[in-house]
Coordinates of C-alpha atoms and ligand atoms in Angstrom, one line a residue:
M1 CA 27.7 -16.7 15.2
D2 CA 27.2 -19.6 12.7
V3 CA 25.4 -18.7 10.1
L4 CA 22.3 -21.2 11.1
D5 CA 22.3 -20.2 14.6
L6 CA 19.4 -18.1 16.1
P7 CA 20.3 -15.3 19.0
V8 CA 17.7 -15.7 22.0
D9 CA 16.8 -11.8 20.9
R10 CA 15.6 -11.3 17.3
H11 CA 15.4 -7.4 17.3
K12 CA 14.9 -5.7 14.0
G13 CA 18.2 -6.4 11.6
W14 CA 19.6 -8.9 13.6
Y15 CA 20.3 -10.9 10.9
L16 CA 22.5 -8.2 9.4
S17 CA 25.6 -9.5 11.6
L18 CA 25.1 -12.8 9.4
M19 CA 25.8 -10.5 6.2
A20 CA 29.5 -11.0 4.9
P21 CA 32.4 -8.3 4.4
N22 CA 33.5 -7.5 1.0
I23 CA 37.1 -8.9 1.0
K24 CA 37.8 -8.4 -2.6
G25 CA 39.2 -4.8 -1.9
P26 CA 38.5 -1.4 -2.4
T27 CA 37.0 -1.4 -6.2
F28 CA 34.0 -3.9 -5.5
A29 CA 31.3 -2.2 -3.8
W30 CA 29.2 -5.3 -2.7
L31 CA 28.9 -6.3 1.0
D32 CA 27.2 -9.7 0.8
P33 CA 23.6 -10.0 2.0
S34 CA 22.9 -13.8 0.6
R35 CA 24.7 -15.2 3.3
L36 CA 21.9 -14.4 5.6
Y37 CA 19.6 -16.0 3.0
F38 CA 21.0 -19.4 4.6
N39 CA 19.1 -19.0 7.5
S40 CA 15.3 -19.6 7.0
T41 CA 14.6 -17.7 10.1
A42 CA 17.1 -14.7 9.0
L43 CA 15.6 -14.8 5.7
A44 CA 11.9 -15.1 7.2
D45 CA 12.7 -12.2 9.7
C46 CA 14.0 -10.2 6.4
V47 CA 11.3 -10.7 4.5
K48 CA 8.8 -9.6 7.1
D49 CA 10.4 -6.3 7.8
L50 CA 10.4 -5.8 4.2
T51 CA 6.6 -6.7 4.0
N52 CA 5.3 -5.2 7.1
P53 CA 4.9 -1.4 6.4
F54 CA 3.0 -2.2 3.1
L55 CA 0.2 -5.1 5.0
K56 CA -2.3 -2.9 4.4
D57 CA -1.7 -1.6 1.2
T58 CA -3.5 -2.7 -2.0
I59 CA -1.0 -4.0 -4.2
D60 CA -1.5 -6.0 -7.2
L61 CA 2.2 -7.4 -8.4
V62 CA 5.4 -7.6 -7.0
A63 CA 8.3 -6.7 -9.2
G64 CA 11.9 -8.0 -8.3
I65 CA 15.0 -6.8 -9.8
D66 CA 17.4 -9.0 -11.9
A67 CA 19.1 -10.7 -10.2
M68 CA 18.9 -11.0 -6.4
G69 CA 16.1 -8.7 -6.5
F70 CA 14.5 -12.1 -7.6
I71 CA 14.7 -13.9 -4.3
L72 CA 13.2 -11.4 -2.0
G73 CA 11.1 -10.0 -4.4
A74 CA 9.2 -13.8 -4.8
S75 CA 9.6 -14.3 -1.2
V76 CA 7.7 -11.2 -0.7
A77 CA 5.3 -11.7 -3.0
T78 CA 4.5 -15.5 -1.9
V79 CA 4.0 -13.6 1.9
L80 CA 1.4 -10.9 0.4
G81 CA -0.1 -13.8 -1.9
K82 CA 0.4 -11.7 -5.1
G83 CA 2.1 -12.6 -8.0
F84 CA 5.9 -11.9 -9.3
L85 CA 7.3 -9.7 -12.2
A86 CA 10.6 -10.0 -13.0
V87 CA 12.4 -6.6 -14.2
R88 CA 15.4 -8.4 -16.4
K89 CA 18.6 -6.8 -17.2
A90 CA 18.5 -6.6 -21.0
G91 CA 19.0 -9.7 -23.5
H92 CA 17.0 -12.4 -21.4
L93 CA 13.5 -12.0 -22.8
C94 CA 12.3 -13.5 -26.1
V95 CA 8.9 -11.1 -26.3
A96 CA 8.0 -7.8 -26.6
T97 CA 9.2 -5.4 -23.9
E98 CA 9.6 -2.0 -22.7
T99 CA 13.1 -0.7 -21.9
Q100 CA 15.0 1.7 -19.7
N101 CA 18.8 2.7 -19.7
Y102 CA 20.6 3.4 -16.6
T103 CA 23.9 3.6 -14.4
D104 CA 24.4 1.9 -11.4
Y105 CA 27.0 1.8 -8.7
T106 CA 29.6 0.4 -11.4
G107 CA 29.9 3.8 -13.5
K108 CA 28.6 1.5 -16.6
E109 CA 25.8 1.7 -19.1
K110 CA 23.4 -0.9 -18.7
T111 CA 19.4 -1.5 -19.9
M112 CA 16.6 -3.2 -17.9
E113 CA 13.3 -4.2 -19.6
I114 CA 9.9 -5.9 -18.6
R115 CA 7.6 -7.7 -20.8
L116 CA 4.7 -5.4 -22.1
D117 CA 2.0 -7.9 -21.0
A118 CA 2.4 -7.5 -17.1
L119 CA 1.4 -4.2 -16.3
K120 CA -1.7 -2.0 -17.5
P121 CA -2.5 1.5 -16.2
G122 CA -3.4 1.6 -12.7
T123 CA -1.4 -1.7 -11.9
R124 CA -0.5 -1.2 -8.4
V125 CA 3.5 -2.6 -8.0
L126 CA 5.9 -2.8 -4.9
L127 CA 9.6 -3.1 -5.9
V128 CA 11.5 -4.8 -4.5
D129 CA 15.5 -5.5 -4.8
Q130 CA 18.5 -6.8 -2.6
W131 CA 20.0 -3.4 -2.3
V132 CA 20.2 0.6 -3.2
E133 CA 23.5 1.9 -3.6
T134 CA 23.5 4.9 -6.2
G135 CA 19.7 3.9 -6.9
G136 CA 20.1 3.8 -10.6
T137 CA 18.6 0.6 -11.0
M138 CA 16.0 1.4 -8.9
K139 CA 15.4 4.8 -10.6
A140 CA 15.3 2.8 -13.7
A141 CA 12.6 0.2 -12.4
I142 CA 10.6 2.9 -11.0
Q143 CA 10.6 4.4 -14.6
L144 CA 9.7 1.2 -16.3
V145 CA 6.7 0.6 -14.0
E146 CA 5.2 4.2 -14.6
K147 CA 6.2 4.7 -18.4
L148 CA 3.4 1.6 -18.9
G149 CA 1.0 4.2 -16.6
A150 CA 1.2 1.5 -13.5
T151 CA 1.4 2.9 -10.3
V152 CA 4.6 2.3 -7.5
V153 CA 3.1 1.4 -4.1
G154 CA 6.7 1.4 -2.9
V155 CA 10.3 0.2 -2.7
A156 CA 11.7 -2.5 -0.5
A157 CA 15.6 -3.5 -0.3
V158 CA 17.7 -4.6 2.6
A159 CA 19.4 -1.5 2.5
I160 CA 18.7 1.9 1.0
E161 CA 22.2 4.0 1.0
N162 CA 21.8 7.6 2.1
T163 CA 23.5 8.5 -1.4
E164 CA 21.8 11.5 -3.6
G165 CA 19.9 9.0 -5.3
G166 CA 19.2 6.7 -2.0
K167 CA 17.7 10.0 -0.3
W168 CA 15.6 10.8 -3.9
I169 CA 13.7 7.5 -3.1
K170 CA 13.2 7.9 0.5
D171 CA 11.7 11.4 -0.5
N172 CA 9.9 10.4 -3.6
Y173 CA 8.3 7.0 -2.4
R174 CA 7.0 4.8 0.4
F175 CA 9.8 2.6 1.6
S176 CA 10.8 -0.2 3.6
H177 CA 14.2 -1.7 4.9
C178 CA 15.8 -3.8 7.0
I179 CA 18.1 -1.3 8.6
P180 CA 17.9 0.1 12.2
D181 CA 18.8 3.7 12.6
E182 CA 22.0 3.2 14.2
L183 CA 23.3 1.1 11.5
Q184 CA 22.8 3.2 8.8
S185 CA 25.8 5.1 8.9
Q186 CA 27.9 1.6 9.1
I187 CA 25.8 0.7 6.1
D188 CA 27.0 4.2 4.1
R189 CA 30.6 3.3 4.7
K190 CA 30.1 -0.1 3.5
R191 CA 31.8 -1.9 6.7
L192 CA 29.2 -3.1 9.8
D193 CA 31.1 -3.2 13.1
S194 CA 30.0 -6.9 12.8
F195 CA 32.1 -7.8 10.0
S196 CA 35.0 -7.7 12.9
S197 CA 33.5 -11.4 13.7
F198 CA 34.5 -12.6 10.5
G199 CA 38.3 -12.1 11.3
N200 CA 39.7 -9.9 8.7
Ligands
LIG1 O1 21.7 1.5 -6.5 P1 22.8 1.0 -7.8 O2 23.9 1.7 -7.7 O3 22.0 1.2 -8.9 O4 22.8 -0.3 -7.1 C1 22.1 -1.6 -6.7 C2 22.1 -3.0 -7.6 O5 23.3 -3.1 -7.7 C3 23.2 -4.6 -7.0 O6 23.0 -5.6 -8.4 P2 24.0 -6.1 -9.4 O7 23.3 -5.7 -10.6 O8 25.3 -5.5 -9.2 O9 23.7 -7.7 -9.1 P3 22.8 -8.7 -8.9 O10 22.9 -9.1 -10.9 O11 23.5 -9.8 -8.7 O12 21.9 -8.5 -8.7 C4 21.6 -4.5 -6.5 O13 21.4 -5.9 -6.1 C5 20.8 -4.0 -7.1 O14 20.3 -4.3 -8.4
LIG2 N1 27.1 -1.9 -1.8 C1 26.7 -2.8 -1.8 N2 26.3 -4.0 -1.1 C2 25.4 -5.0 -1.6 N3 25.0 -5.1 -2.6 C3 25.4 -3.9 -3.3 N4 24.5 -3.6 -4.4 C4 25.2 -2.4 -5.2 N5 26.1 -2.0 -3.9 C5 25.7 -2.9 -3.0

């Protein structure tokens, strides 16, 4: 399927077949969901799948995680009619921040931060990122929000892998993702059957 084509039947997660395979080798964990954002209907359907479970919730602010979480987070915020908070990787903000150290799928120690004036005790936050692999990044964002006394209403990501950290998120927070049950095992092994159409 060309990336701009639309299928007749837009079943849940149809757009995942637009996601490109990792061709950079086994040490590079990423699949590339960003390719599905080229297609306006795919992006809109993906954002709907992330947003729908939270439509009846009280949400004050949507927080998206640096960098790919900004795309989906800002889209979700617009659909919900809410503001957007950028959760930044350390070193980009020129104001007072709260910080949180974490380790992600690369195994490297990292730090994320948010400015201090966005969240107050009781602020209800929906956290959005592109992907949850080890869950280290999302857990750090949850810790940041909670350190400031705000409440995590839920977590939304294209995929939440069934890693220890991914399962911890699913067990402890409400969540939304775009993966139909029958595709979850393909996500967990980082290879979709649809990758065969990419010819490698
Ligand atoms: O569950 P984890 O193992 O913590 O990994 C998930 C994180 O990894 C990716 O970001 P990454 O920092 O690689 O790239 P980006 O800056 O392009 O979003 C992804 O968008 C998540 O933020
Ligand atoms: N396997 C993966 N695919 C896409 N994005 C990711 N971010 C972290 N791990 C990822």
